[in-house]
CSV table of C-alpha atoms and ligand atoms in Angstrom, one decimal:
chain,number,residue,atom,x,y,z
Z,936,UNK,CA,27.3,-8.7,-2.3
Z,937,UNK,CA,25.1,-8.5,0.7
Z,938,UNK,CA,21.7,-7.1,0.6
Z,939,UNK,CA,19.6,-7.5,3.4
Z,940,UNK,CA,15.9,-6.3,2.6
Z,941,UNK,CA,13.5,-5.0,5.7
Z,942,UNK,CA,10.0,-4.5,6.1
Z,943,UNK,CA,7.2,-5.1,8.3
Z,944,UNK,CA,4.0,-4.5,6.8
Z,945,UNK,CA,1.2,-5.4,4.3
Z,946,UNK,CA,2.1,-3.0,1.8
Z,947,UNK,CA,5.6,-2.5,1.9
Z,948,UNK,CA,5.4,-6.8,1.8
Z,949,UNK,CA,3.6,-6.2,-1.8
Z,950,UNK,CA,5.7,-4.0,-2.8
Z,951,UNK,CA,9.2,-5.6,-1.6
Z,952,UNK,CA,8.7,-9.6,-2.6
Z,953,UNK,CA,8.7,-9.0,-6.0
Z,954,UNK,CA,12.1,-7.4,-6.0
Z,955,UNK,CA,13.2,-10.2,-3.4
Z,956,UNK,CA,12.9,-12.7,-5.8
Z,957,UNK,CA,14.7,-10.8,-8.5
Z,958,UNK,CA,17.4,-10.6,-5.7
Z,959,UNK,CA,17.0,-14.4,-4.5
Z,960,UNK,CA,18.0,-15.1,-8.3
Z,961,UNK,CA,20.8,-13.4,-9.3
Z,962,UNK,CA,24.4,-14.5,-8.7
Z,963,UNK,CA,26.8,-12.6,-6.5
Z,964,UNK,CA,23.7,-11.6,-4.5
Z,965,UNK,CA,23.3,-13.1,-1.2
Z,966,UNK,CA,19.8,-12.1,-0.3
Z,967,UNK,CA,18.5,-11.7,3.1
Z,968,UNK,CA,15.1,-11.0,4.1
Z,969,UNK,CA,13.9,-9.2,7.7
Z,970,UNK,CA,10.4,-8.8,8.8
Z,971,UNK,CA,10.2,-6.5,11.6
Z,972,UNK,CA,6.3,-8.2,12.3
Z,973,UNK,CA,4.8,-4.5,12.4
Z,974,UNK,CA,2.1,-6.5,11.3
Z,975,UNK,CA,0.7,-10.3,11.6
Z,976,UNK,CA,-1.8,-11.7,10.0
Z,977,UNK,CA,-1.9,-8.6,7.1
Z,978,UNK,CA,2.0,-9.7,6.4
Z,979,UNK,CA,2.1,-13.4,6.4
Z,980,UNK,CA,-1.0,-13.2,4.0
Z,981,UNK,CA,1.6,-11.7,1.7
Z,982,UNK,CA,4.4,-13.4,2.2
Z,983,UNK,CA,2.6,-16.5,1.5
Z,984,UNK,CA,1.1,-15.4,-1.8
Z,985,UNK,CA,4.8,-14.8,-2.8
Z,986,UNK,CA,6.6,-17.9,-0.7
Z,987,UNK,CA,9.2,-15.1,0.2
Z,988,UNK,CA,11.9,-17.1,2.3
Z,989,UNK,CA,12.5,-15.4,5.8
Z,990,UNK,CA,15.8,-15.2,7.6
Z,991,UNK,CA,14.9,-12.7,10.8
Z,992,UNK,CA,11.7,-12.2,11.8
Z,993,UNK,CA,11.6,-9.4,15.1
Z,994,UNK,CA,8.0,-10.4,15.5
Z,995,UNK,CA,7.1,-6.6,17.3
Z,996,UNK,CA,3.0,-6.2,16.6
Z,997,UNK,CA,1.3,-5.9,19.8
Z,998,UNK,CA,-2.0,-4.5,20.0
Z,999,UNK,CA,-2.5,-1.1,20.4
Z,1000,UNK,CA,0.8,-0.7,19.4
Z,1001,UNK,CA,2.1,3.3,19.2
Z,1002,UNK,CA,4.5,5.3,16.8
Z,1003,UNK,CA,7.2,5.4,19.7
Z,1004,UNK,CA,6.7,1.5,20.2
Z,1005,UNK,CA,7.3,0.5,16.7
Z,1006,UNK,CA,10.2,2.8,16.3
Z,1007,UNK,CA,11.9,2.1,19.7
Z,1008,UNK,CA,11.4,-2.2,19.1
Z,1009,UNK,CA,12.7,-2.2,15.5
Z,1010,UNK,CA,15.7,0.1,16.3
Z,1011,UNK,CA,17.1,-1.8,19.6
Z,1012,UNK,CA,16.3,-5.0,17.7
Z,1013,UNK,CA,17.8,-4.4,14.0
Z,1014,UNK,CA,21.1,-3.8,16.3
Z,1015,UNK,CA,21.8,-7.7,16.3
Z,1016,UNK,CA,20.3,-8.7,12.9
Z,1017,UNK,CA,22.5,-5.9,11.4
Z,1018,UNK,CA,25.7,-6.5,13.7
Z,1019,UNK,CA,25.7,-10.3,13.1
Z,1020,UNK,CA,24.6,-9.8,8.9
Z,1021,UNK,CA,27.0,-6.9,8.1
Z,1022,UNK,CA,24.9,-6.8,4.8
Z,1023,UNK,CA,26.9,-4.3,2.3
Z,1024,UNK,CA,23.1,-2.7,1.5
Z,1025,UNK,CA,20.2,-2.4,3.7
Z,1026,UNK,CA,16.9,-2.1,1.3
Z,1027,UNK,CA,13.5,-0.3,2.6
Z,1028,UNK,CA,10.2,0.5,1.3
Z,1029,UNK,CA,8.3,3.8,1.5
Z,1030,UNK,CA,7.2,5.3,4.2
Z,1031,UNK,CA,6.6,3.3,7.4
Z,1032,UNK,CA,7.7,3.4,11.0
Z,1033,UNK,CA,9.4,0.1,9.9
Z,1034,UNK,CA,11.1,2.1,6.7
Z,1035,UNK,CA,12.3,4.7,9.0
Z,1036,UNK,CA,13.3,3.1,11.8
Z,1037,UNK,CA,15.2,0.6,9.7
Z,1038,UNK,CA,16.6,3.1,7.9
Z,1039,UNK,CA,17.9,4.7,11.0
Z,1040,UNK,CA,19.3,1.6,12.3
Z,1041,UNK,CA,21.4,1.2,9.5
Z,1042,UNK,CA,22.7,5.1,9.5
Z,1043,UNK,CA,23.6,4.0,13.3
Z,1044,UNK,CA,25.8,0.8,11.9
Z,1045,UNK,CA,27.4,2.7,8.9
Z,1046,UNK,CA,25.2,0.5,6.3
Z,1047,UNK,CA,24.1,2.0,3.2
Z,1048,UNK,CA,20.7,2.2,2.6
Z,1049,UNK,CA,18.6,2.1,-0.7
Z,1050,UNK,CA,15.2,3.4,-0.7
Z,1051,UNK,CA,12.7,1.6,-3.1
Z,1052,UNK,CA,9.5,4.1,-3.6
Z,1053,UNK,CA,11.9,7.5,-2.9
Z,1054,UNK,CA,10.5,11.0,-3.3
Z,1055,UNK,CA,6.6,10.4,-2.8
Z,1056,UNK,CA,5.6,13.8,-1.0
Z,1057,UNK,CA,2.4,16.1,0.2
Z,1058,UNK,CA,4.5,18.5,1.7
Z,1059,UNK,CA,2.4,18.5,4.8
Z,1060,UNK,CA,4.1,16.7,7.4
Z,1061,UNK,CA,0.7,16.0,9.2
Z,1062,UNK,CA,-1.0,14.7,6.2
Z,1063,UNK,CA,-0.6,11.2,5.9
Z,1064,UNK,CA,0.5,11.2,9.4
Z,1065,UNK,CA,3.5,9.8,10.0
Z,1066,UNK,CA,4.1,8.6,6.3
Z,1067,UNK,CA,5.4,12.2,5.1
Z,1068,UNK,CA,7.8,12.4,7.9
Z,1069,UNK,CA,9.1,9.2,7.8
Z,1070,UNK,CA,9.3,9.3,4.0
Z,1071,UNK,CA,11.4,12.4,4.1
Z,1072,UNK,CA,13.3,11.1,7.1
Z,1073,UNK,CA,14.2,8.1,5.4
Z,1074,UNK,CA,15.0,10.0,2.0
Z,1075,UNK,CA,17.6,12.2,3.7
Z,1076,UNK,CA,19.2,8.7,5.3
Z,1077,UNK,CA,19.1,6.7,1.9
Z,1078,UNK,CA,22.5,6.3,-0.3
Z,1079,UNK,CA,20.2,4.7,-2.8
Z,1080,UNK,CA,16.9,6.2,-4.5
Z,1081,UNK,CA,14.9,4.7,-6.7
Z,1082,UNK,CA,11.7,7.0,-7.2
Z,1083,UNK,CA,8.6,5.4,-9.3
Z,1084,UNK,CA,8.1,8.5,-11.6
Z,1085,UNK,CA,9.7,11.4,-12.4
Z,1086,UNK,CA,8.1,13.5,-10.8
Z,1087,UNK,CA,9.2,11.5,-7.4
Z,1088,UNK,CA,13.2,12.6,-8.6
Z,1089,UNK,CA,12.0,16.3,-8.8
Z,1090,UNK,CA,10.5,16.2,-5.5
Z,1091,UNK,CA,14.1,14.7,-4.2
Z,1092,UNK,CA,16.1,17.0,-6.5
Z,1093,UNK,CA,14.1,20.3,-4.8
Z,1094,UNK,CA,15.2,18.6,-1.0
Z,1095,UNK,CA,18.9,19.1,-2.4
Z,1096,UNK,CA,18.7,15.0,-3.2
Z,1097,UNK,CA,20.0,14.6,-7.0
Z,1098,UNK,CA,23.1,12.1,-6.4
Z,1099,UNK,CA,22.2,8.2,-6.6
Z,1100,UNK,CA,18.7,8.8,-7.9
Z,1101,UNK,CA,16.9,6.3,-10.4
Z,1102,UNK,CA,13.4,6.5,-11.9
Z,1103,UNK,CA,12.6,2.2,-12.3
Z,1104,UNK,CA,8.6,2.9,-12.0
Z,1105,UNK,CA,6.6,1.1,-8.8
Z,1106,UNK,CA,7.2,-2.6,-8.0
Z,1107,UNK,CA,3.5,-2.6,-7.4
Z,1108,UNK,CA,3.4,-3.4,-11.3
Z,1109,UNK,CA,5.6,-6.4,-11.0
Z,1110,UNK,CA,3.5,-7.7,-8.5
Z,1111,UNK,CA,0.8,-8.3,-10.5
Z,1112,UNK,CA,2.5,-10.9,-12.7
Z,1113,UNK,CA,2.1,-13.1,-9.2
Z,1114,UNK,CA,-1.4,-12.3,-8.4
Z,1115,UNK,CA,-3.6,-11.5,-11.5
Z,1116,UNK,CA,-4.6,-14.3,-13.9
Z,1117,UNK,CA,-8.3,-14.3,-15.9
Z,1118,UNK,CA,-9.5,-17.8,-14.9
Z,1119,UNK,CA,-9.1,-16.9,-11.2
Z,1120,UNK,CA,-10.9,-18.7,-8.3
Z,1121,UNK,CA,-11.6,-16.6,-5.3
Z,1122,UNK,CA,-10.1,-17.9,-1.9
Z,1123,UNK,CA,-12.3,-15.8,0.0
Z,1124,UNK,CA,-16.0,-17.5,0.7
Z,1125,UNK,CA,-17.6,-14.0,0.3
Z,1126,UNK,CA,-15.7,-13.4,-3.0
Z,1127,UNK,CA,-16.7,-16.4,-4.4
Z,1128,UNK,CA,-20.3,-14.8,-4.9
Z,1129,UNK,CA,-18.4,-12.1,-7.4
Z,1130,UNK,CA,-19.4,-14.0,-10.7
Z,1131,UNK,CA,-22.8,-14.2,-9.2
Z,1132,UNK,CA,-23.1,-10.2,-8.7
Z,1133,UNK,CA,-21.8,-9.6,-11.6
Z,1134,UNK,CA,-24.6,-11.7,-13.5
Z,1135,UNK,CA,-26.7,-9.9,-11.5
Z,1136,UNK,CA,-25.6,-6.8,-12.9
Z,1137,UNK,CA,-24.2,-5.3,-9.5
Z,1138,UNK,CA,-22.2,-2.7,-9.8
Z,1139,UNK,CA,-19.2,-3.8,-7.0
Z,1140,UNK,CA,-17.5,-0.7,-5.2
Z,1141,UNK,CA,-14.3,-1.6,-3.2
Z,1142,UNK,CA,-13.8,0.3,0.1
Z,1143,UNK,CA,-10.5,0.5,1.9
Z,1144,UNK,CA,-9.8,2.9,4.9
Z,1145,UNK,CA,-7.4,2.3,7.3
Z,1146,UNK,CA,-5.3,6.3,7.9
Z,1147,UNK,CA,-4.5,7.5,11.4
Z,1148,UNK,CA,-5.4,10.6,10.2
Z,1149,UNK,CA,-9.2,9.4,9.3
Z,1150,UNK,CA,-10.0,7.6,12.2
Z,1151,UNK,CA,-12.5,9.3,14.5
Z,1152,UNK,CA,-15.2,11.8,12.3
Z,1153,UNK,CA,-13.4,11.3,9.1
Z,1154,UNK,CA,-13.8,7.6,9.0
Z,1155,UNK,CA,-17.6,7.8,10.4
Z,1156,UNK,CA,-18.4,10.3,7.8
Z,1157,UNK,CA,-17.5,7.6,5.6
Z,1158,UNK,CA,-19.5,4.9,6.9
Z,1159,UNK,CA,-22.5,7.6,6.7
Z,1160,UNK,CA,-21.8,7.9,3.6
Z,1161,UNK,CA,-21.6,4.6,2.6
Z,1162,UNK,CA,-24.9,3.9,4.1
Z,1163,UNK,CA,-26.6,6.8,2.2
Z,1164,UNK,CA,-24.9,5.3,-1.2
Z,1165,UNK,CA,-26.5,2.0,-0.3
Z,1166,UNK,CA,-29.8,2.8,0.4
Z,1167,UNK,CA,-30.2,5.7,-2.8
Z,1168,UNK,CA,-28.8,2.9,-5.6
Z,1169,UNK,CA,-30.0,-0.5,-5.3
Z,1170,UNK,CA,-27.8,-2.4,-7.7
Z,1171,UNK,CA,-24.5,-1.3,-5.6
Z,1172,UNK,CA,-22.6,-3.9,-3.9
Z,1173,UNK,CA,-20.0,-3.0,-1.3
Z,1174,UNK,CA,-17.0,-4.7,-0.7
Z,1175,UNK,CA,-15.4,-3.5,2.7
Z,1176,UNK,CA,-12.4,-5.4,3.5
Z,1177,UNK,CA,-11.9,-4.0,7.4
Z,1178,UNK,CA,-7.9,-3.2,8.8
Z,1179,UNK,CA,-8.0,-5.1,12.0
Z,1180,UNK,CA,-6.8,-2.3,14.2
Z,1181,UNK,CA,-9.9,-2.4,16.7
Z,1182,UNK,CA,-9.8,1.5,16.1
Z,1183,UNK,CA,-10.9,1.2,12.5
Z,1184,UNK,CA,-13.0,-2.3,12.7
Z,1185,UNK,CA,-15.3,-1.0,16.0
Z,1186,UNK,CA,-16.8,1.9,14.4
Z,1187,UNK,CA,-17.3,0.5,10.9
Z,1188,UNK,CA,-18.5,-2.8,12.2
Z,1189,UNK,CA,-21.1,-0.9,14.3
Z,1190,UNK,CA,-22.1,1.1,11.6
Z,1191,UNK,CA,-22.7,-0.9,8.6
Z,1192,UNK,CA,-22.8,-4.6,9.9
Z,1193,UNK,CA,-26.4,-4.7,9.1
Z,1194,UNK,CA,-26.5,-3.5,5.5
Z,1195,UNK,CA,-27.6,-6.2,3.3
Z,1196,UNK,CA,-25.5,-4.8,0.1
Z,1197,UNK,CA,-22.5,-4.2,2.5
Z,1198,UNK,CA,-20.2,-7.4,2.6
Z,1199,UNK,CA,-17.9,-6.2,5.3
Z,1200,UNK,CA,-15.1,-9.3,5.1
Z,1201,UNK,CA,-11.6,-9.3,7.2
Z,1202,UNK,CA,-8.2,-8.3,5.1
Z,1203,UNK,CA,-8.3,-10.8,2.0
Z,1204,UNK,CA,-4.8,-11.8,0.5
Z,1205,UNK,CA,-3.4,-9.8,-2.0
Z,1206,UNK,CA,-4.4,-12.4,-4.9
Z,1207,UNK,CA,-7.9,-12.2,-3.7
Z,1208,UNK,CA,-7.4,-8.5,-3.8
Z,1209,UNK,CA,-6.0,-7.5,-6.5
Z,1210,UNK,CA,-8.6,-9.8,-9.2
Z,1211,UNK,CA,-11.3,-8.2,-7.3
Z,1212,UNK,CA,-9.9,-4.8,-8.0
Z,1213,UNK,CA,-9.6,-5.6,-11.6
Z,1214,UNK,CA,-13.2,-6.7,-11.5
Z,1215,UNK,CA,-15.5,-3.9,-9.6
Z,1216,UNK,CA,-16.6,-0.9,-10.8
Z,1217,UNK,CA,-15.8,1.9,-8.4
Z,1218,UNK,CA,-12.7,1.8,-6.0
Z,1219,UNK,CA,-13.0,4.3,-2.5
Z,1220,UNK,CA,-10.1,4.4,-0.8
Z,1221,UNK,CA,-8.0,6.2,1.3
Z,1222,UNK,CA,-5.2,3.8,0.6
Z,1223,UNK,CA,-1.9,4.7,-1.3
Z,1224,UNK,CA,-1.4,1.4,-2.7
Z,1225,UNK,CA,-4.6,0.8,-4.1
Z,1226,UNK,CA,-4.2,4.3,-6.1
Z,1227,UNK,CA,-1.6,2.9,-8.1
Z,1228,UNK,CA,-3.5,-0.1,-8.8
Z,1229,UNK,CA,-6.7,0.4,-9.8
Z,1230,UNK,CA,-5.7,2.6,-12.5
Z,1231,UNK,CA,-3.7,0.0,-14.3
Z,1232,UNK,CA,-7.1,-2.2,-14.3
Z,1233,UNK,CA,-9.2,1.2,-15.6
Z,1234,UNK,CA,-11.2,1.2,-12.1
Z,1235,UNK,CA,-11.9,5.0,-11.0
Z,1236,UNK,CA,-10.9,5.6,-7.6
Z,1237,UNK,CA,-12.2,8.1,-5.2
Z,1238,UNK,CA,-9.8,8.9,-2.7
Z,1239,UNK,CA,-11.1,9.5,0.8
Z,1240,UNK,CA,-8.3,11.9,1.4
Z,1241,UNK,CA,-7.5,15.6,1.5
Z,1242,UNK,CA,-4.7,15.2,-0.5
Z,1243,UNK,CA,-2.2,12.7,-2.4
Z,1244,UNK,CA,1.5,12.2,-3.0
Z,1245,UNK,CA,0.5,10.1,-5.9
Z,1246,UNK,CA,-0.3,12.9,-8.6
Z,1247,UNK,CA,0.1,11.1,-11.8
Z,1248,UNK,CA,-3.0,9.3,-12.0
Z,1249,UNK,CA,-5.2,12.5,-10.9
Z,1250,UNK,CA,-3.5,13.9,-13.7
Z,1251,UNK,CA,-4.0,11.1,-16.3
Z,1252,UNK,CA,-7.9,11.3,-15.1
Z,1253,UNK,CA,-8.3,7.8,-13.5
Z,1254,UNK,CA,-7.9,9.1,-9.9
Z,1255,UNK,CA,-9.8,11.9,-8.0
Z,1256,UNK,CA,-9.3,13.4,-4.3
Z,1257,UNK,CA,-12.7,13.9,-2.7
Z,1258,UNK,CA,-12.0,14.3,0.9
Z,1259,UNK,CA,-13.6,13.2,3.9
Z,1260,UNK,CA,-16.7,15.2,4.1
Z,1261,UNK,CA,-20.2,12.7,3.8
Z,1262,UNK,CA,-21.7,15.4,1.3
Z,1263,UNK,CA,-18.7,15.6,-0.9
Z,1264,UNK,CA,-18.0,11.6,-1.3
Z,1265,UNK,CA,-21.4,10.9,-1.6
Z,1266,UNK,CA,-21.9,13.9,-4.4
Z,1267,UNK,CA,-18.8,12.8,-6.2
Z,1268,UNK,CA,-20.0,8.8,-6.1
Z,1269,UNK,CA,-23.2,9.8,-7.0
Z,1270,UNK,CA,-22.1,11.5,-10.5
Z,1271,UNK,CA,-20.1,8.6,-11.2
Z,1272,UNK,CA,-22.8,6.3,-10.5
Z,1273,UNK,CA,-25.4,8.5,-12.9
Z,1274,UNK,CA,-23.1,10.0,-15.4
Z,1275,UNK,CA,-21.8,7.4,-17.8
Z,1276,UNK,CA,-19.6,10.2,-20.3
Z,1277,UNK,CA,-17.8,10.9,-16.7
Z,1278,UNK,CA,-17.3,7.4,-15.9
Z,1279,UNK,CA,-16.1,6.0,-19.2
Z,1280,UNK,CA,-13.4,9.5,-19.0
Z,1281,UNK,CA,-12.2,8.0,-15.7
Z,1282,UNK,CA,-12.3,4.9,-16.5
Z,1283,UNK,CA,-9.0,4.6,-19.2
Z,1284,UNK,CA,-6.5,1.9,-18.0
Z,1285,UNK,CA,-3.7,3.9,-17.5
Z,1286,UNK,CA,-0.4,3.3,-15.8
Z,1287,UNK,CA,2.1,5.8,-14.8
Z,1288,UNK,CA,3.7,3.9,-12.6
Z,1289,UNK,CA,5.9,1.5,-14.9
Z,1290,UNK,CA,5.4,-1.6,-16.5
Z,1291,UNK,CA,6.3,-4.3,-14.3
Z,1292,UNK,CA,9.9,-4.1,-14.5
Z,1293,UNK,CA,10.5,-1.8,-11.5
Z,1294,UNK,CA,11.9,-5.2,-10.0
Z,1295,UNK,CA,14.6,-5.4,-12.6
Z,1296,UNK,CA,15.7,-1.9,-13.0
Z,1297,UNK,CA,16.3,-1.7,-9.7
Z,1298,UNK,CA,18.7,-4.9,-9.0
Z,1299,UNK,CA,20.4,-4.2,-12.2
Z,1300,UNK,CA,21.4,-0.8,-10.7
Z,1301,UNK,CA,22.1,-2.5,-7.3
Z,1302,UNK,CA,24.7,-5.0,-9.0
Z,1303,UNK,CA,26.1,-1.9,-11.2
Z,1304,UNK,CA,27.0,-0.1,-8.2
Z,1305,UNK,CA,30.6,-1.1,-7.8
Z,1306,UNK,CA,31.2,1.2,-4.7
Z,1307,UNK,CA,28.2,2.4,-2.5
Z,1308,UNK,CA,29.6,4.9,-0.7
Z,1309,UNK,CA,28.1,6.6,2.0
B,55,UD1,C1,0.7,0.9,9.0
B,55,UD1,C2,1.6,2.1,8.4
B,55,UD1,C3,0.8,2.8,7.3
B,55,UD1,C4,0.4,1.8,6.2
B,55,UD1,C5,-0.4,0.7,6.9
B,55,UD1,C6,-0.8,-0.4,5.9
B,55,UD1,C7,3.0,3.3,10.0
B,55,UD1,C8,3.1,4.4,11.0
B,55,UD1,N1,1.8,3.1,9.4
B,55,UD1,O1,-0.4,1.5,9.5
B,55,UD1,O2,1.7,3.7,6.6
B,55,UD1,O3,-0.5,2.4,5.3
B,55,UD1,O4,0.4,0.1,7.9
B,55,UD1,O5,-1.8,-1.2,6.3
B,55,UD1,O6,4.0,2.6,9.8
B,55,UD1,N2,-3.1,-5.1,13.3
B,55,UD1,C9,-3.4,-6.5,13.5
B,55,UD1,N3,-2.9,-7.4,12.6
B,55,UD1,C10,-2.1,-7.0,11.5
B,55,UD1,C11,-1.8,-5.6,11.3
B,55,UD1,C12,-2.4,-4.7,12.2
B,55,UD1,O7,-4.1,-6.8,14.4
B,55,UD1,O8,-1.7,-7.9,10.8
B,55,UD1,C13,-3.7,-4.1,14.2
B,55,UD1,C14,-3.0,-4.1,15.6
B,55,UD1,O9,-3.9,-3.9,16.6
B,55,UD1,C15,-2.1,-2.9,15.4
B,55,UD1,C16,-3.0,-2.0,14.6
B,55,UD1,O10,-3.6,-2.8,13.7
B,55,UD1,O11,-1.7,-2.4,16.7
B,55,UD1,C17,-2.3,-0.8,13.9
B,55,UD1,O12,-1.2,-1.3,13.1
B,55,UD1,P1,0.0,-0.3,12.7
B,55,UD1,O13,1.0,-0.9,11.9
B,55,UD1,O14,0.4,0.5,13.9
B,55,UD1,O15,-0.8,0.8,11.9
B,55,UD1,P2,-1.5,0.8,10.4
B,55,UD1,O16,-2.7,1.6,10.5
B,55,UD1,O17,-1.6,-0.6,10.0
B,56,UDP,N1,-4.7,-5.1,0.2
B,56,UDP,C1,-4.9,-6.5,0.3
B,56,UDP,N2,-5.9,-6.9,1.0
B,56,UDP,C2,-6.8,-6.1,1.6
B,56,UDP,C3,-6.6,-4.7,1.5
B,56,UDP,C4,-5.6,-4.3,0.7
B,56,UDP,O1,-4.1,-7.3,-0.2
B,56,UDP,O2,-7.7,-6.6,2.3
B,56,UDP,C5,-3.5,-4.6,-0.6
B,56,UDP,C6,-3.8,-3.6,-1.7
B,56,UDP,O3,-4.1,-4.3,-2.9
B,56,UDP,C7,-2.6,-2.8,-1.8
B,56,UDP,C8,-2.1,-2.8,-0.4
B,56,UDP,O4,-2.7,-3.9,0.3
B,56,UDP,O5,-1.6,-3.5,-2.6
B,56,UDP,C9,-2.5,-1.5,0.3
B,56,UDP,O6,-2.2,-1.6,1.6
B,56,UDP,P1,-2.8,-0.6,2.7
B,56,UDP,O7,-4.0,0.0,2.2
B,56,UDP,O8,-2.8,-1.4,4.0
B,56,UDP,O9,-1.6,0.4,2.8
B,56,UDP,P2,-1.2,1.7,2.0
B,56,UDP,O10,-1.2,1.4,0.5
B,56,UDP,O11,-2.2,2.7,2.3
B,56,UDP,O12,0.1,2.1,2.5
């Protein structure tokens, strides 16, 4: 059997490798891997941490680079990849441009396609922008679909979607048995001060925001807010690793560069990342990835959002939506930061989504499935 897996971007790169190598290992699987390059420097920072071998890279990032351009270049070029490959099964991740338009492609070529991270939903296609969409888009093209939770299969079932469907829990879990030890050295020169905040007693808060939908007010609101946090509690630390899109990096740059309890650092690798998640104390975010994560560690997040497709760890108590308003994220930090009963209540390690062996659940159903038919 021929699986060819396709992806493009940091996440879906996390998310993806650790099922690659289930894939890479298993006889009667040839595996292939595709990067479309929707991202650089954020993807091969990934795909290093994981050595993930490469067999097409369509190398499409340019700067400034639209919805319509990362659609239209992955499309026209997944034509040859696919054409020359003929994999029996075409594997995607989530809800990216690269997801959907790789999804499509393979609709196009009569491929089956199985979705890894199905039925994630706000139900507001604006809201993330384009994530919904291309999530639902992609869900509707899938033969395959293999949902986290299950409350990801209801979501599908309730879109008419009940044939094929597998709950296998987040691959995000799996990928920690690559990335997380206890004795772990920091790569990152910044990071390499941790140990030496933490016997300082600082209290590290990791800040991620990155959404189309923030940039502009929303993500300047943030900043503001960030700035009032720093300047009202003087044992906080800030850890800001900044999304190179030069939409995101100029306004935060200009507004917090000259913070002294503000380390704003460029994207760190994913091993770097996730032992410094297990290691702060408060998590802002308006990432969905880092939702899933933190919680397994028993770091409260505060998502920078108006809503969330990821439900289950608002419900457990380990996750809560703020918004985007300065006032609000800086009222709802500030309890945190005061109120130790609300803290320790957010801060059970939970983990809704699996226990790292999304990975395997998902290739043993792969190799089970004697006729994907589409
Ligand atoms: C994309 C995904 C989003 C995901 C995010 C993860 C879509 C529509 N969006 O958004 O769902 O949450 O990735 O980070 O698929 N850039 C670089 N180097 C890199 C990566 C990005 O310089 O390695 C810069 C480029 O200027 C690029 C810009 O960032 O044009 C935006 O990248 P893009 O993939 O279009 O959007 P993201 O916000 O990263
Ligand atoms: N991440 C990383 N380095 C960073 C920031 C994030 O490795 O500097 C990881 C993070 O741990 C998570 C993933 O990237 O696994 C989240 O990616 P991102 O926020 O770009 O996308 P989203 O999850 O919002 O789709």
């Amino acid at each position: 059997m021929r699986v060819l897996s396709v992806f493009g971007t940091r996440p879906e790169a996390i998310k993806m490798c650790p099922l690659v190598k289930q894939l890479e290992s298993t006889q009667g699987v040839e595996s292939y891997v595709c990067l479309t390059g929707q991202h650089r420097e954020m993807l091969q920072q990934v795909i290093d941490v994981f050595k993930t071998r490469i067999d097409y890279h369509l190398d499409i990032m340019r700067p400034k680079q639209t919805l319509t351009t990362i659609t239209c270049d992955v499309l026209e070029k997944l034509q040859g990849v696919y054409s020359e490959l003929m994999p029996d099964l075409v594997l995607v991740h989530g809800d990216t441009s690269t997801s959907f338009a790789a999804a499509l492609a393979a609709f196009y070529h009569q491929i089956p396609v199985g979705h890894v991270e199905a039925g994630l939903r706000t139900y507001d296609p604006y809201s993330p922008f384009p994530e919904e969409m291309n999530r639902t888009l992609t869900g509707h093209i899938a033969t395959l679909h293999f949902c986290p939770t299950e409350r990801n299969k209801q979501n599908l079932a309730r879109e008419g979607i009940v044939k094929n469907v597998f709950v296998t829990g987040n691959t995000v879990i799996d990928a920690f048995a690559t990335t997380v030890r206890p004795d772990y050295q920091f790569k990152n020169l910044v990071l390499r001060q941790v140990p030496l905040w933490k016997k300082e007693n600082k209290r590290i808060v990791l800040v991620t925001a990155h959404r189309r939908e923030n940039i502009g007010k929303p993500l300047e609101n943030i900043c503001e807010a960030i700035r009032e946090l720093h300047n009202s509690f003087s044992d906080l630390l800030f850890v800001y690793p900044v999304h190179p899109n030069p939409m995101v990096r100029e306004p935060v740059y200009q507004m917090l560069h000259n913070l002294p309890r503000v380390m704003l650092i460029d994207p760190v690798d994913v091993e770097d990342m996730h032992n410094l998640m297990s290691q702060c104390y408060l998590v802002l975010t308006d990432s969905g990835g880092l939702q899933e994560e933190a919680p397994a560690f028993g770091v409260p997040v505060l998502v920078l959002r108006t809503e969330t497709e990821r439900p289950e760890a608002v419900d457990a108590g380990t996750v809560k939506v703020v918004g985007v308003d300065k006032s609000a994220i800086i009222k709802e930090t500030s309890v945190l930061l005061t109120n130790q009963n609300q803290y320790t209540q957010m801060s059970r390690a939970i983990n809704p989504y699996g226990d790292g062996t999304a990975s395997r659940k998902i290739l043993r159903i792969i190799t089970n499935e004697s006729t994907i038919s589409i």
